[in-house]
Each structure stands twice: as C-alpha cells, then as structure tokens.
Amino acid sequence: MRAVAGQDKSFGPDEKMGKDSLVKIEAVCPSKMELAEAREKLSQAKNGPQYWRCLEELAQTDGFFEMLHREFPRQASIWPADGSRRNFLKLMSASMALAGLSACVKIPEQPIVPYVRQPNEVVLGNPLFFASAMPFGAYASPVLVESHEGRPTKIEGNPEHPAGLGGSDVFMQASILDMYDPDRSQNINYLGALRTWSDYVVALKSALNVQNAVQGAGLRILSGPTSSPTLATLMDQVQTTFPQSKWIQWEPVNRDNVRAGSIMAFGEYVEARYNLEKAEIILSLDGDFLSSGFPGFLYYARQFAARRNPELKEKMARFYSVQGTPTNTSGKADHHLPVRACEVEQVARAIAAGLGAGGGSGANLKPEYQKFVSAVVKDLQAHKGAAVVIPGDNQPPAVHALAHAMNSALGAHGNTVFFTETVQVKPQDQTAELKQLVSDMNAGKVDLLIVMGANPVYDAPADFGFADAMDKVPLRIQHGLYQDETYDHVHWHINGTHYLEQWGDVRAIDGTASIIQPLIAPLYDGKSEYEFIFALVGSPQTSGYEILRNYWQGQMKGGDFETAWRKALNDGFIANTASPAKTVSAKGGNIAPTNTISPEVMEVIFRRDPLIYDGSRANNAWLQETPKPIMNLCWDNAVLMSPNQAKHSGLVTGDIVEIDVNGRKVSGPIWPQPGHPDNSITVFLGYGRTKAGRVGTDIGFSAYKLRSSDAPWYAETKITKTGSGFGFAHPQGFQYIDFSDLPPGKSDDLYGRNVIRKATLEDFMKNPDFAHEGVEAPSPEMTLYYNYQYTELKWGMTIDLNSCVGCKTCIVACQAENNIPVVGKEQTMRGRQMQWLRVDVYYEGGTENPAMYYQPVPCMQCENAPCEVVCPVGATVHSTEGLNDMVYNRCVGTRYCSNNCPYKVRRFNFLLWNDWSTPQYKMMRNPEVSVRSRGVMEKCTYCIQRIAEGRITAEREGNRKLRDGEVITACQQACPAGAIVFGDLNDPNSRVSKIKAQQRNYNLLDDLNTRPRTSYLAAVQNPNPELSESS
Amino acid sequence: MKQALTTPIYGLMAEFENSTELVKATKAAYAAGYRKMDAYSPFPIDEASEALGFHKTRVPLIVLVGGLLGGSGAYALQYWINCISYPLNVGGRPWHSWPAFIVPTFEMTVLFGGLAGVFGMFALNGLPMPHHPVFNVDEFARVTRDRFFLCVEAADPQFDVVGTMKFMQSLNPLSISEVPH
Amino acid sequence: MREGPEEKTLLEDVPWPDEPPVMLPGETYGTVTDTIADAVLTRPIGLGWLSGFLVAGFFVMVLLVAVTYLFIRGVGIWGIEIPVAWGFAIVNFVWWIGIGHAGTLISAILLLLKQTWRNSINRFAEAMTLFAVACAGMFPVLHLGRPWLAYWLFPYPSSMGVWPQFRSPLVWDVFAVSTYATISAVFWYVGLVPDFATMREKAKHPLTKKVYGIFAMGWRGSARHWKRYESLYILLAGLATPLVLSVHTVVSFDFAIAVIPGWHTTIFPPYFVAGAIYSGFAMVLVLAIPIRKYYHLESLITMRHLQNSAKVMLATGLIVAYGYFFETFIGMYSGSTYERFMLQNRWFGPYAPMYWALILCNILIPQLLWIPKLRSNTAFLFLVSLDILIGMWLERFVIVITSLSRDFLPSSWGHYTATRWDWAVFTGTLGFFSLAMFIFIRIMPAISIFEMRQLLPESEVKAE
C-alpha cells in the first residue's frame, strides 16, 4: 500500500495523528488488488455513459413534460410519478457504483500537511483539518477541509486567511458534493470509446508534431480564467514552444465590463477592492457584493455586517442601492431604487454629475429618480473619504468608469477603495477573444482545439454558433470534470480532477497565493489541469505535485524551502504574497454613454444564478434544492417580473411566457418578484442544461440561448403568453408568491405577529428597547410548577437580523454537516424539503419596492418545548444542557411534534430519502451524525456532535471547562457575516450571553411562553431622513 | 316410575306456561321448605330469584375491587416511571405531572373493573359448563324460547321422589319430568 | 330496574296519539324468537346480501393493497407534508371513533335511563360500534412513520428501560381506545350469551349447534345466573357510560392540548362528544333503515325507534352547532391575532368550501328534523343521516387540516392535498366496516332476543 506509506510520512508535525489515522485507513481500504479490479470493471462498462444518458433523458423529459402541463401540480397524485425519478436515480447510482469504483479510500501519494495550528479557541470538533483553496472563476476561496480517515467530508472557511476571515459561501460549502458526484467523468475516452492516458499522449504528440512545423499556428487552448502562478508559467512555456498558438479564456459570467471600465478610467485594468470597514455611506450601482460568487464576497460581507452594527450609533453605515433585479444585496439597502438595468447608468451619471465627478451629465434622468439622486448626492458629499461606490460586474464599462470617477471625487481612493494588479493571469476581453476563435475556426485556421474547464457549447453567446464552428476543427480535445454539452463535440475527453483531488495553486482577490493540496487521490484517476497542460510541453508522466513544487522551489528563494513549503501547506496560503496597493491616475475625459433601451421596450436582464452560478454547479443537488436568496425558489429558474407587470399582462405565477430577443426564442414560467422594476424581466443563467448529470439535466430553461455577445447582460425583448402553466418548488408558503392570496391590506404587517422586530436608527437611539414593546412575554416566574435549573452548561444562540445578508450559506453548511438528504423538486413542491435551517424572507411595504428582512430559523430549542410534551414515546426530550434532543432511534413517526411546533422547524422522512447505495455518498457523509431512515423525525440539534466532541476534548484535557467559542455550530462557522453566535448562557462573559444582554435581543413568538434558546437581534435600518417616507 | 325409584336422579322438573306461574310455584316450593332448587326462564325474572331466597350477588364487590386495583395500579406505574425509574425533563413539565396521569388512571379503572366483573360473573355462575343434567330433559330445550321450569334437586334433604312429585302436581304445571344424571 | 308496572306500560304508552309503539301487537315469545333467529338460521342467502357482501369485499381488497404499498413505501405516499403532518388518517380516525359511540351509548346510557325502546336496536348498534372502533383503531398504527414500532406506545418493561411518555395525548388515546374496544366487546358478548343459547337450541345442523353451544357457554337460564347477569349488566352500563364520554374527550385532547390555533380550545371535549353521538346515531339509522326493510323487522324496529334516534340527532346536532358558535365567539373575543386569523382562514382561506359545506351538512339541513312529517319518512331520515355522516367527516377535516395548514409563522404555511392512496385507505375502511356488518347479520341475532321477550306484556309477573 504505497498510498498509506506516503500518508504515514506526511504527518510530520503530528506523528500520532498520522499513526492512528493510518490504522483506520488500513481498516477501510481493502487492498490494491481490489482497485485494479475496479478499474477493470470500469473499462468493461464501456457503453455505460451512453446508457445512462438515454434512460435519464427519457425519464427527465417525461417528468418535465408532465410538470409543464399540470395546472395544479400540488394537487397531482404522487402514484404515477411518486418519486420514481429518485428511485431511478438510486438505481443509476448503484450501477454507477459497479462501473465506477469500490467504496475505498484512496490516499494521495504525495505528503500533504494537516492544518495543525488551529486557532487556539477553536476545536472544530473533528479529527483532521487541511488548509487548501477552492478556485472559483479566477479567484481562490480559502478553505479548511475536514477529513475523516482520509475522506474529505466538510468544507469550512479558513479563519487565518487574510481574504477569507473564516467565512464561507454556498459554493465552498457545496463543493464537497461536487467532488463525490457520481456523474463526474470517470474515464479518458476517444469518441466515447475508452482509452488510456498513454493512448492519448500518442495521439497528442502526433498532432503537436504537425503544429511544431507551423509554430502552433493551428493550436488554440480555450480555458476558464485562472490566477494560478504555476499554470501561468506552463502557459508561457506553451506559448514559447508554439509562438503562433493562442490561449483564449472564457467564462460566461465574465468581468469584461470591469476590465473595460477600468481601462476607460485609468487606461489599464486594475483590480479594485473596497474597504467597507471605513465606509459610512455605501452606494451600490447594481453591485451585488453580498451574494456568493461576487469576488471578495467573504470579507465584504463581514465588513458590511460590522459597519451595520447599530451599537455604532451615528457611525452605522448607510447603504443605498440602485439595481435592476432585486437581490439579497439590494434587500439590505436602507434605500433601494429599483430601476431597469439599462437605467442604472443614467442614475450613475446624475449622481456623478451631482458630485462633480468627471463624465457625469444628468441627461434624461427620469424625474421620479431625482429625489433619490439628490439625497444620495448630498449624503455622499457629506461623507467624503468615508463613502464608496460599488459598480456591478454586469453593468456596462461606462458605469464602472463613472464609479471610479465618483470614488476619486469622494476621496475614496486609499480609504475605502484601493487598487492592485489584477489577480487574474493575462486578463483579456473574453468575448472578443472567443469571437476571434470562432471566426478562426470557421476559417479553418484551427487544427487543434483544446478545451479545458470550459463548456462553450452550452454557454457561448448565442450569436457565435460555437458548436458548428467547433465541429470544423480537425482535432478537438476536452479536459474537464464532466462529460457535458461540449463533450458531444470533441474527439478526446480527458477526465479532470476536482480541487480536493489535485495539487495546485491559486490566488485570492487580495493576491495572496494558496497551495491547493489534495485530500484524497483522484477518485477516477483524472488528470489535473497542470498535468494536462504540461503534457503539451513536457513529459506526460510528470505529476502535478512535481510541477507545482518545481515552480515554487523557484519562487521561495532564500531560507529552507522545505520548511517554507510545509508552512505554506499548513497555513493554506503563502504569507506576504498579497499584491501591493497600486496608485492609479484617472484619465479623466468624458465617458461615452452606452446606448440604452427606450422606456417603451421591455428589457430582459441576464444574471448568473445565485446558486447554480453560470450552470457549472447545475448538477449539485444541494445548490439546486437550496431556496434561492429572497425568492425561496428552488430546482428551477424563472422569468422574474414585477407583480404589477404580471397583473397588467394577466399573468400569474407559473404562467409560461415566450421570451423573444431579436428572433431567438425561449419559453419559461414567470415569477412575480416584489421589488422588480416594471417593463423589465430577469432570467437566471445556468439552467436548461442538456448534459449536466442526473440532477441538473433538463431543468429550467437556458437563458444562454437568448444571450448575444453584443448584449450579454441586458437586451431588448418582448414576451408573449403561451397559455400553459408550470409548478414551482418554493419552500416558503404560497402567500408571498401569489399576492392575490393575501387578505386585503394584510400584506405588510405579517398579521401583526411581531415576527420581525425592527426600527430605524433614530428610533433605536431614542428607544433602545423597542423590540419588547407591545408584546407580553410571560415571565418565567409565572408558573404553577417549578422551573428546571441548567447548572452545568446552558447552550444558546443568537442570530443578528441586521448582519444576516440572506446568502443561504448556512443552509448548505447545515446540510453538509448533518447528512441531510435531498428530496428533489417533486417532494419539495409537496412541502417536504428537509433542510433543518431555513431563511425566511419577509417583505415590508408595497410590491413595488418592499423592504426585505431575512430571518434564519433553526430549531429554537425551547425550554418549554411544545414538541416534547406531545411525543408519545419520549423520542424528543430535554438534555441537562437545555438542548431539545431528538432521539432518532426512539422515534416512531407520529409527527405530532411537528404539528405542535410553532416554528415548524421539524423535518420528517416521509419516504426513504437518504441514498444508502451510492458508494461516493457513503464516503462523503459525516461519520459523527447518524443517517436517518424513513419514518423518522429530525431537526436542528445545535450540532450536538460538535458539542460532544468539544466536551470530550475538555474532559481529556483534565476535565477543564469548555471555553467560549470552543464549540461552533456549522451554520455559525459558515456564516460570512458572523450573524450567528452560539455558546454557553451560564457563562456571563461568553459572546452569546453578552449579545443576549443587548436590548435588541428578542424571542420569536415569545407570547407563547416557549422560552426559546435561540433568539434574534432586532433589525435596525438607517434611512436617510430626506427619503425615509419613500423607503 | 319404577326405575325412577331405584335409580338415583338429579331431581324433578316442572314446566310452566309463564313467569307468573313459575314465580308462584317457586314461592310455594320455598314455603314447603325446599332449598336446593332452581328456576329457569327465557329472560331474567327478578321475582324468581327473590322467591328462591337468592337476594344478593357478589358481582358488585368484584367490580369494585377490580376497578380500584386497576386505577391505583395505573397511577402507581406512571408515578414510578416518571419520578423514580426514568425521570426526564419533558418540555419543562414537572416529573410528577399528575393532571396528565389522570386519564390513563381512569381508563384502567374502567378496564379492570369491567373485566373483573365479567369473569367474576361467569365464575360465580360456574360457566362455562358444557353439560348440565337439566339438559337431559327434552322439554327443557324450550327454556331458551317460551317455557319456564322449576327444578327441585335430589340433593335437597326434603327431597323424596314420591312426595316431591305429589307436591309438584299440586302446582299444576304443564308437565313434570325426572332429571336423570 | 325492571320491577314496577310503570316501565312495562312503556309498551303501550302513547305520549300523544300518533306516537307509534316500540313493538307492534301480536308478537309472542315464539314469534319474537323466530323472526330474529330465523333471519340467521333458516333464511337463504339473498342476492341483495350477496352483492352487498361482494362490493364490500372489493373495498377490503383495496384496503389491503393500499396498506401493503403504504408499508413498503412509507407514509409519503399520502398527501401529508410539513406543516400539515396529519391528514386523512387522523380525520378518519376521529370520524370512526365518533361513529363508534352510538352503540355503547344506546346500550349503556339508555339502559340506565330505562329507555326500553333501545332493546331492538342496541345489539347491532353495539356490533357497529365494535367495527367502527376496529376501523378507527387501524389509523393510529397506519399513520406512523414506522408502524412496526407501534407497540412502543404501550407501557411494557423494555430492555431499553424506556417507557411511553404519559403527558402525550396519543398515549391517552392508546389507553382510552383500547379500553373502550375491550369493554364494548365484552359488553356485547355478555349480551349475546343468552341468545347464543337460544340459537343453540334452534339450530338444526349439529355443527352450528356445536358452535353456538360453545359461545353460549352452557347457559341454561337459571334464576341465580340471571340475577348475577343482570347486576353485572347494569354495572357494565354504569362503567361504560363515563367511558364512552371519556373516549371522545380524550380524542379531542389530541387537539385541545396542542398550541395550534384552531386546536387549542377548551370547548372541544363536550362538543366532540356531542358530535360523536350525532354521527353515531346517524350511522345507526343508516344501518337500521335498510336492515329493517330487508329482513321485515318493521314490527320490532318501529317508527318509534327511528323517530327517537332522529330526536337524539336533532338535540346533539344543536349542541354541535353551539360548539361551532362558541369556537367563533371565543376566537373573536380572545383578541389573539392567531385565533382571529384562524377564523378568517376558515371562512375565506383555501379550504373555505369545506367549512361552509360542513355548516350546511351539520347545522342547516338537519334542522328539517323539526318537522314531524319528515321525521316519520324513512327515506328522508336515511338521507339526512348520510348528510350528517358527511358533515361530521368534514368537521374533522376542517379542524385537522385547515388549522395546521396556516399556523403561527406565515413563512411556513402550506397546502395539503389528499392523494389517491389517502382515498384508497378511507374507502377501504368503509368496505371493511360494511363487510363486517354483512357477516354479523348473517351469523348472529341482530336484535337482542331475550330483551325483546321482556317487552312482551305476558313477561310481567302478575301479583295475585
């Protein structure tokens, strides 16, 4: 077992741990022989993939068709469909298991280094942690990977990383599922027939020899953008070997506008970064900086939360947003101005003009925006040096240029905004480059096309006709994780490796370089990008590890490389590699206006999906089932429009409309979204995949079909009603979806239930105790019986409604930590979603421009738990630490507890939802949380397994008391904004006790006398008095 | 008749038209000093048992005892479980949540009372008893339909076939028959 | 209780001229015995009975299929979800239990009240009770997520050392329902013993003789036996009376104990009991009217019985109406947002049609029973009874589902829709119930023979 030997060597810093994990490994891992067998099996299952595709497509389309034509899906019987899709999937997984691999842990062969220097206060509750980084687009998301006996099971944020601050986003949390996805490409093949790496190399070499003659004139490499220093050098080598070859970078959700805007403003492309900690006024011009995937989201979220703390009194930041599609970012704004995406620019100009920033001229500003603009201008003026303007990636270059102008006019440079070299390697105008490639291919100039980590056939602009052009290329090679849409157009397919399986490096938005270290050997013997590219110029057998080490050996001059390397691996990043701030000089001059869309014509806005992103995450069931921020819609994309517009055009939720963007037509169901501007619709990219895998295939519609290179973010359109309807899965109740369902005048006050308690900063300062007025919560003394005393530990949690940005990361984190099953669209529509934690969204005010409040709701752990009293078998009872324990083994499934739970946080396994057969999933699960079977109730347990872990550690260390912050729940750890705090209420100095002592602290539905342990901090808005009534 | 004298029999049985006749006859027999006898009828006739000098049954006592045992047992069990055997903090309610315990207590009272009564009744009646001498008399079949019988048993000290037979004839029944063993 | 002339005169008593007697003249011990016994012993199996039997049998098959699939797949095949985690299963459970109240009520309470008119309907009313309780009893088990662990609800010394949680109304249910089933069964059987004796003597075929003989336990009508028998019968009645009231009270606790608006109400126990009697009598009529016609028992089950049942329904119906009214009044009076919204939701929410249908079926239509003419029309009584049965089912639907579908947090509101499997199980139990009734009337005296004999004038002991 070479693998294990390697492992053994690896744990230099912590021999012991290495040793006992070694023992476990041998237990888990049968023998090398079996692996060989598995591979053999694999090579036999030649036509496997084909087979699955057909079957799956068949089943899928049926389901889709049925849904499409079903008028009241919720009333449909379940016996024909009856989760048959799920069964089908199970079968598929099983067959996959045969063809794929034996459920056997595969240890990386090179020494990797565990994250031993854990933050002193934190026992993350599990055996081994490795620091690494997840490449996302061009940027790194710093991660800590939890590993059980050599199986990565959970991703956390890396608290040490300067650009991470310990937070995480949905994509980091869900990436673990990506790695274990049974649908990943499992083999190298040529036109669908299995081949070996050496077969490929032979074919490649002969092709390259031809290219050598012409200096690679016919060689094109198409890949996603990257910031990897090593990969950059490899690309340079390719360039030198084949001077005529071209490297094209393409990602559908690209930053071309940012680049162009920067060039417009400064004559060069620089990375703009914001320091919200210094910001008192934040103006976002469609800058969706509080949603997962926005570069720098992790620390923007944390800084924003810090600045929004009402305890700062006057210093609390005020947030204006001007935006088309409402997002969880605009929902946090004190003043949100919903404008069509194409109108953001004119508002920007007006504000710029008001600030006297260059280029601005308030031409043709709609009068109804005037008030907002002037108020914002005044406010910004008043906070020079402490104000910041954040433009959105999907706004035209002009807006970015204007933003830069405003920021400099506001003296933001160096205070709230600063610039660095771009992190991305060789940034380019991706759309233009891709266009060039297409024309080259059409012109027959391309002989060898290598597609790496991109899926252009699916996501290239519709006007390019990429697939057809591509087919003209004599030899096409694809390297990737999936056999996706592009796979159908290539000769060679090389299966890639997930970042948890490979060596690599990547830089975070601040430039800090991180080493990606593998947590497990490639499940399907894939090749990393490094190995794949290196095969073009060097020996095809060189391992990614060598490539990487060689590069860094060159970099880390001076001092002992070995220690430096080990430290880098240990920390998860290489110290002092952050890119230095850069002074830029504004070019000035007028900023040419972008041609806009006339107010009469309807506009369609293209946005990346908040969870599926550009479609690359489409096969991730966790992301699919997580309700999208503020919409709480899952498993589909929709045509978002304002409720007004829906009413006027006689459309109700789910009506299917045909969207026509100059000739290109796509149909999709409509979704009235409060806060959406009129005469404008939004479609999310990333759906309508035809070859995503068992989960992501054939759900939703593909907005890429509408998207052309000249109008990538918004375009003119017209919609027509098709007459057919569609059923959405939206875990949050009907009433916010179908507004006609609300009793007249009741839409605002939540039926006076005081669910969300809120005040303006003014009122808060006048009356800090506002959260408790008008609600009578019976005092604990008011009882005929005695109150239980919790003497030892007394767990409690607080959730700050002001900090929560509604990004839903906590939901995915909880799902990953607690082995929560996925139930699929159909069951979600039946109200059977399983996520223990939900984020309720409440709208306040009319549907035109409502204020939004996000309220994460886990189990409240009531001291007078209504659920416990009614359980006939005592399957849910109170622990001595005040936890509302759920005893799965004792549960017989009467569901009475759920009925009697006022917060409805209990989830029931109505059917067998956990996949017991797929070996990949078996490897993925958290071994410390029991996997629930059907007929059992489950719910949030405050991550009791982590509490237990903490307690054990404390006892091992001489029965000491648990330190505050030693036990951290998964949701708390994942939250990028730090809105969730958990700890011991008996310890007056614990963070949670201190927070609970604040006056903003209130209990949900406390008039029921359930005495929840989880409490909320009331929301405090900081409106501008000038605008407050129109807020 | 002849063998009747020689062979020991269970008793003599007189058949009557209606309840009034039966009760009259029974009273007379009791007055005549007969004790070991029984009246049979297709439906309950309180006067008949009165006439037999059978005034009170022990069924009510049995029911009472059964009920008390059931009730106290149920409450004791609940107390023991919740306060001694396995005390738990259930929704912050006290271990000894007596109001909740009342329901099972009541139900068990009824259950045990009822069952005790039923089994007690059959036991006291010596039922089930697959065979009984009275069934040897063919006419007796009608006791479950429309006839009334008085049977004086041979075991009675006063019993003597001839005398008793005479006495019975004095009650002018529909028929008199010997009840063989 | 039977001594004293006043209660014998009940036979001929006529509160007012057109009041029909409890038994038509011309009956004797013999005729009473024969009419009832021959329906079982000599009457050939008729086409009507057979077809009914087969139809019922079919639905029992449906039940079996539905339950099998349920056990294979899990309760997810039903429409239940979060927040509406209780659906048809509980609705049907409460409905059947309610129907199961008439039998014991008639035999026990009317016995104590010396309502001798009960004698001709108590026997099959009790049978009906048993079968209804059997149907009801299925649901608490079927609706469990893990039905094979249902026995955990009983207090038995388990190796795990854990016990049921006695604060839960579901545990109370277990005690109440099982006790009720047991007591009803023995009460019924004790009543049957003397009649089994009659059947034993009347049966021709030796085998039937033997079978009835076994159940008769050698009953020989001894005066001493009768004495004990009678005293037990009264005592059982005495025990069963509070029991019958307690059962539906406990069932109502399933809701009243919970915090859910629409459930958390103190009015529930009395009006659940009233509702139970209401539907129970409705079911009695639904059965009595056809049986009486089919077996020509008009002389034994007279209009007197039907009309009295109708009056009971009218009375209990009004109590139920009062219950609805007060639910509403308190909802408003309480000033609680949740309660007010609950009402608003019942009236105008997605399930409003159910609520208004319920008002129509349970309150408005039955008022027609005030009219004596209609009261004496069997067809009409039959229809009204059906209507009430539907109404009572709707009541339970409204209580269980409407309340759950929208409780405290608007974010977690949901919508429940029954699936075909829900309906399959429900109709299945209807089939099971009817099948049991069909078998019962074929093999047992559907009317208590010995108690009918007592109603005959000549049964009275003339004092000389």
Tab-separated table of C-alpha atoms in Angstrom, chain C residues 249-416:
chain	number	residue	atom	x	y	z
C	249	THR	CA	-62.939	13.683	25.284
C	250	VAL	CA	-59.506	12.111	25.149
C	251	VAL	CA	-59.548	12.123	21.361
C	252	SER	CA	-60.387	15.813	21.481
C	253	PHE	CA	-57.351	16.302	23.740
C	254	ASP	CA	-55.168	15.332	20.772
C	255	PHE	CA	-56.084	18.763	19.521
C	256	ALA	CA	-57.053	20.743	22.610
C	257	ILE	CA	-53.696	20.044	24.310
C	258	ALA	CA	-51.732	21.352	21.325
C	259	VAL	CA	-50.828	25.014	20.831
C	260	ILE	CA	-52.080	25.301	17.274
C	261	PRO	CA	-54.758	27.977	16.802
C	262	GLY	CA	-57.973	26.158	15.947
C	263	TRP	CA	-56.946	23.226	18.132
C	264	HIS	CA	-56.143	24.913	21.418
C	265	THR	CA	-59.737	25.198	22.654
C	266	THR	CA	-61.442	24.197	25.892
C	267	ILE	CA	-64.815	23.740	24.198
C	268	PHE	CA	-63.515	20.699	22.347
C	269	PRO	CA	-64.316	17.853	24.779
C	270	PRO	CA	-68.062	18.477	25.143
C	271	TYR	CA	-68.661	19.242	21.531
C	272	PHE	CA	-66.564	16.356	20.310
C	273	VAL	CA	-68.676	14.027	22.457
C	274	ALA	CA	-71.876	15.558	21.156
C	275	GLY	CA	-70.565	15.284	17.630
C	276	ALA	CA	-69.694	11.659	18.225
C	277	ILE	CA	-73.209	10.808	19.375
C	278	TYR	CA	-74.527	12.848	16.489
C	279	SER	CA	-72.664	10.834	13.875
C	280	GLY	CA	-73.173	7.615	15.819
C	281	PHE	CA	-76.939	7.846	15.676
C	282	ALA	CA	-76.727	8.867	12.040
C	283	MET	CA	-74.841	5.664	11.329
C	284	VAL	CA	-77.380	3.639	13.362
C	285	LEU	CA	-80.153	4.950	11.163
C	286	VAL	CA	-78.151	4.413	8.001
C	287	LEU	CA	-77.880	0.759	9.028
C	288	ALA	CA	-81.237	0.226	10.742
C	289	ILE	CA	-83.412	1.539	7.941
C	290	PRO	CA	-82.202	-0.874	5.236
C	291	ILE	CA	-81.857	-3.867	7.599
C	292	ARG	CA	-85.344	-3.370	8.925
C	293	LYS	CA	-86.723	-3.248	5.426
C	294	TYR	CA	-84.662	-6.147	4.091
C	295	TYR	CA	-85.445	-8.500	6.977
C	296	HIS	CA	-89.025	-7.270	7.513
C	297	LEU	CA	-88.365	-6.251	11.098
C	298	GLU	CA	-90.831	-3.376	10.960
C	299	SER	CA	-92.748	-4.915	13.855
C	300	LEU	CA	-89.654	-4.956	16.084
C	301	ILE	CA	-87.838	-1.840	14.858
C	302	THR	CA	-90.759	0.515	14.674
C	303	MET	CA	-91.030	4.147	13.665
C	304	ARG	CA	-90.718	4.844	17.361
C	305	HIS	CA	-87.055	3.863	17.251
C	306	LEU	CA	-86.324	5.810	14.115
C	307	GLN	CA	-88.052	8.908	15.410
C	308	ASN	CA	-86.345	8.780	18.790
C	309	SER	CA	-82.972	8.456	17.044
C	310	ALA	CA	-83.911	11.431	14.895
C	311	LYS	CA	-84.716	13.436	18.013
C	312	VAL	CA	-81.380	12.488	19.576
C	313	MET	CA	-79.623	13.653	16.408
C	314	LEU	CA	-81.538	16.899	16.468
C	315	ALA	CA	-80.517	17.519	20.077
C	316	THR	CA	-76.845	16.614	19.686
C	317	GLY	CA	-76.760	18.492	16.389
C	318	LEU	CA	-77.751	21.639	18.239
C	319	ILE	CA	-75.016	21.067	20.811
C	320	VAL	CA	-72.524	20.778	17.974
C	321	ALA	CA	-73.861	23.989	16.430
C	322	TYR	CA	-73.362	25.646	19.793
C	323	GLY	CA	-69.793	24.367	19.728
C	324	TYR	CA	-69.129	25.971	16.348
C	325	PHE	CA	-70.666	29.185	17.511
C	326	PHE	CA	-68.563	29.381	20.612
C	327	GLU	CA	-65.380	28.479	18.795
C	328	THR	CA	-66.033	31.529	16.640
C	329	PHE	CA	-67.082	33.750	19.515
C	330	ILE	CA	-64.025	32.935	21.617
C	331	GLY	CA	-61.799	33.306	18.572
C	332	MET	CA	-63.036	36.860	18.200
C	333	TYR	CA	-63.331	37.612	21.908
C	334	SER	CA	-59.817	36.359	22.735
C	335	GLY	CA	-58.281	39.185	20.715
C	336	SER	CA	-55.483	36.815	19.746
C	337	THR	CA	-54.096	37.531	16.287
C	338	TYR	CA	-53.614	33.857	15.624
C	339	GLU	CA	-57.152	32.909	16.652
C	340	ARG	CA	-58.663	35.714	14.589
C	341	PHE	CA	-56.660	34.767	11.578
C	342	MET	CA	-57.594	31.119	12.078
C	343	LEU	CA	-61.266	32.037	11.750
C	344	GLN	CA	-60.629	34.339	8.829
C	345	ASN	CA	-58.760	31.494	7.206
C	346	ARG	CA	-61.568	29.018	7.797
C	347	TRP	CA	-64.096	31.358	6.259
C	348	PHE	CA	-62.162	32.727	3.311
C	349	GLY	CA	-58.981	30.649	3.120
C	350	PRO	CA	-58.207	27.949	0.593
C	351	TYR	CA	-60.338	25.428	2.496
C	352	ALA	CA	-63.352	27.704	2.912
C	353	PRO	CA	-65.615	25.467	0.775
C	354	MET	CA	-65.086	22.609	3.220
C	355	TYR	CA	-66.060	24.824	6.122
C	356	TRP	CA	-69.252	26.108	4.541
C	357	ALA	CA	-70.188	22.619	3.367
C	358	LEU	CA	-69.743	21.495	6.947
C	359	ILE	CA	-72.093	24.199	8.227
C	360	LEU	CA	-74.648	23.197	5.629
C	361	CYS	CA	-74.466	19.464	6.345
C	362	ASN	CA	-74.204	19.586	10.126
C	363	ILE	CA	-76.344	22.559	11.066
C	364	LEU	CA	-78.727	23.728	8.363
C	365	ILE	CA	-80.050	20.556	6.743
C	366	PRO	CA	-80.640	18.608	9.984
C	367	GLN	CA	-82.986	21.366	11.178
C	368	LEU	CA	-85.568	19.785	8.882
C	369	LEU	CA	-85.900	17.107	11.551
C	370	TRP	CA	-88.092	19.528	13.474
C	371	ILE	CA	-90.873	18.633	11.078
C	372	PRO	CA	-92.717	15.531	12.422
C	373	LYS	CA	-93.871	14.577	8.945
C	374	LEU	CA	-90.307	14.332	7.686
C	375	ARG	CA	-89.226	12.574	10.872
C	376	SER	CA	-91.589	9.732	10.037
C	377	ASN	CA	-90.319	9.388	6.479
C	378	THR	CA	-87.698	6.631	6.473
C	379	ALA	CA	-86.183	7.628	3.115
C	380	PHE	CA	-85.714	11.181	4.360
C	381	LEU	CA	-84.214	10.040	7.634
C	382	PHE	CA	-81.800	7.859	5.706
C	383	LEU	CA	-80.653	10.790	3.565
C	384	VAL	CA	-80.296	13.182	6.482
C	385	SER	CA	-78.247	10.577	8.320
C	386	LEU	CA	-75.906	10.248	5.346
C	387	ASP	CA	-75.677	14.020	5.192
C	388	ILE	CA	-74.730	14.169	8.848
C	389	LEU	CA	-72.071	11.496	8.404
C	390	ILE	CA	-70.520	13.562	5.615
C	391	GLY	CA	-70.831	16.709	7.675
C	392	MET	CA	-69.057	15.191	10.647
C	393	TRP	CA	-66.246	13.977	8.407
C	394	LEU	CA	-65.890	17.500	7.036
C	395	GLU	CA	-65.800	18.859	10.584
C	396	ARG	CA	-62.769	16.737	11.376
C	397	PHE	CA	-61.179	17.706	8.077
C	398	VAL	CA	-61.598	21.397	8.835
C	399	ILE	CA	-60.239	21.024	12.352
C	400	VAL	CA	-57.210	18.937	11.427
C	401	ILE	CA	-56.138	20.328	8.078
C	402	THR	CA	-57.281	23.932	7.946
C	403	SER	CA	-55.771	24.659	11.341
C	404	LEU	CA	-52.438	23.039	10.530
C	405	SER	CA	-52.059	24.467	7.074
C	406	ARG	CA	-51.657	28.001	8.395
C	407	ASP	CA	-50.406	28.394	11.931
C	408	PHE	CA	-48.017	30.868	13.506
C	409	LEU	CA	-45.271	31.753	11.044
C	410	PRO	CA	-46.602	32.815	7.645
C	411	SER	CA	-43.342	31.623	6.149
C	412	SER	CA	-44.178	28.017	6.942
C	413	TRP	CA	-47.695	27.882	5.682
C	414	GLY	CA	-48.506	25.033	3.387
C	415	HIS	CA	-51.250	23.332	1.494
C	416	TYR	CA	-52.481	19.787	1.910
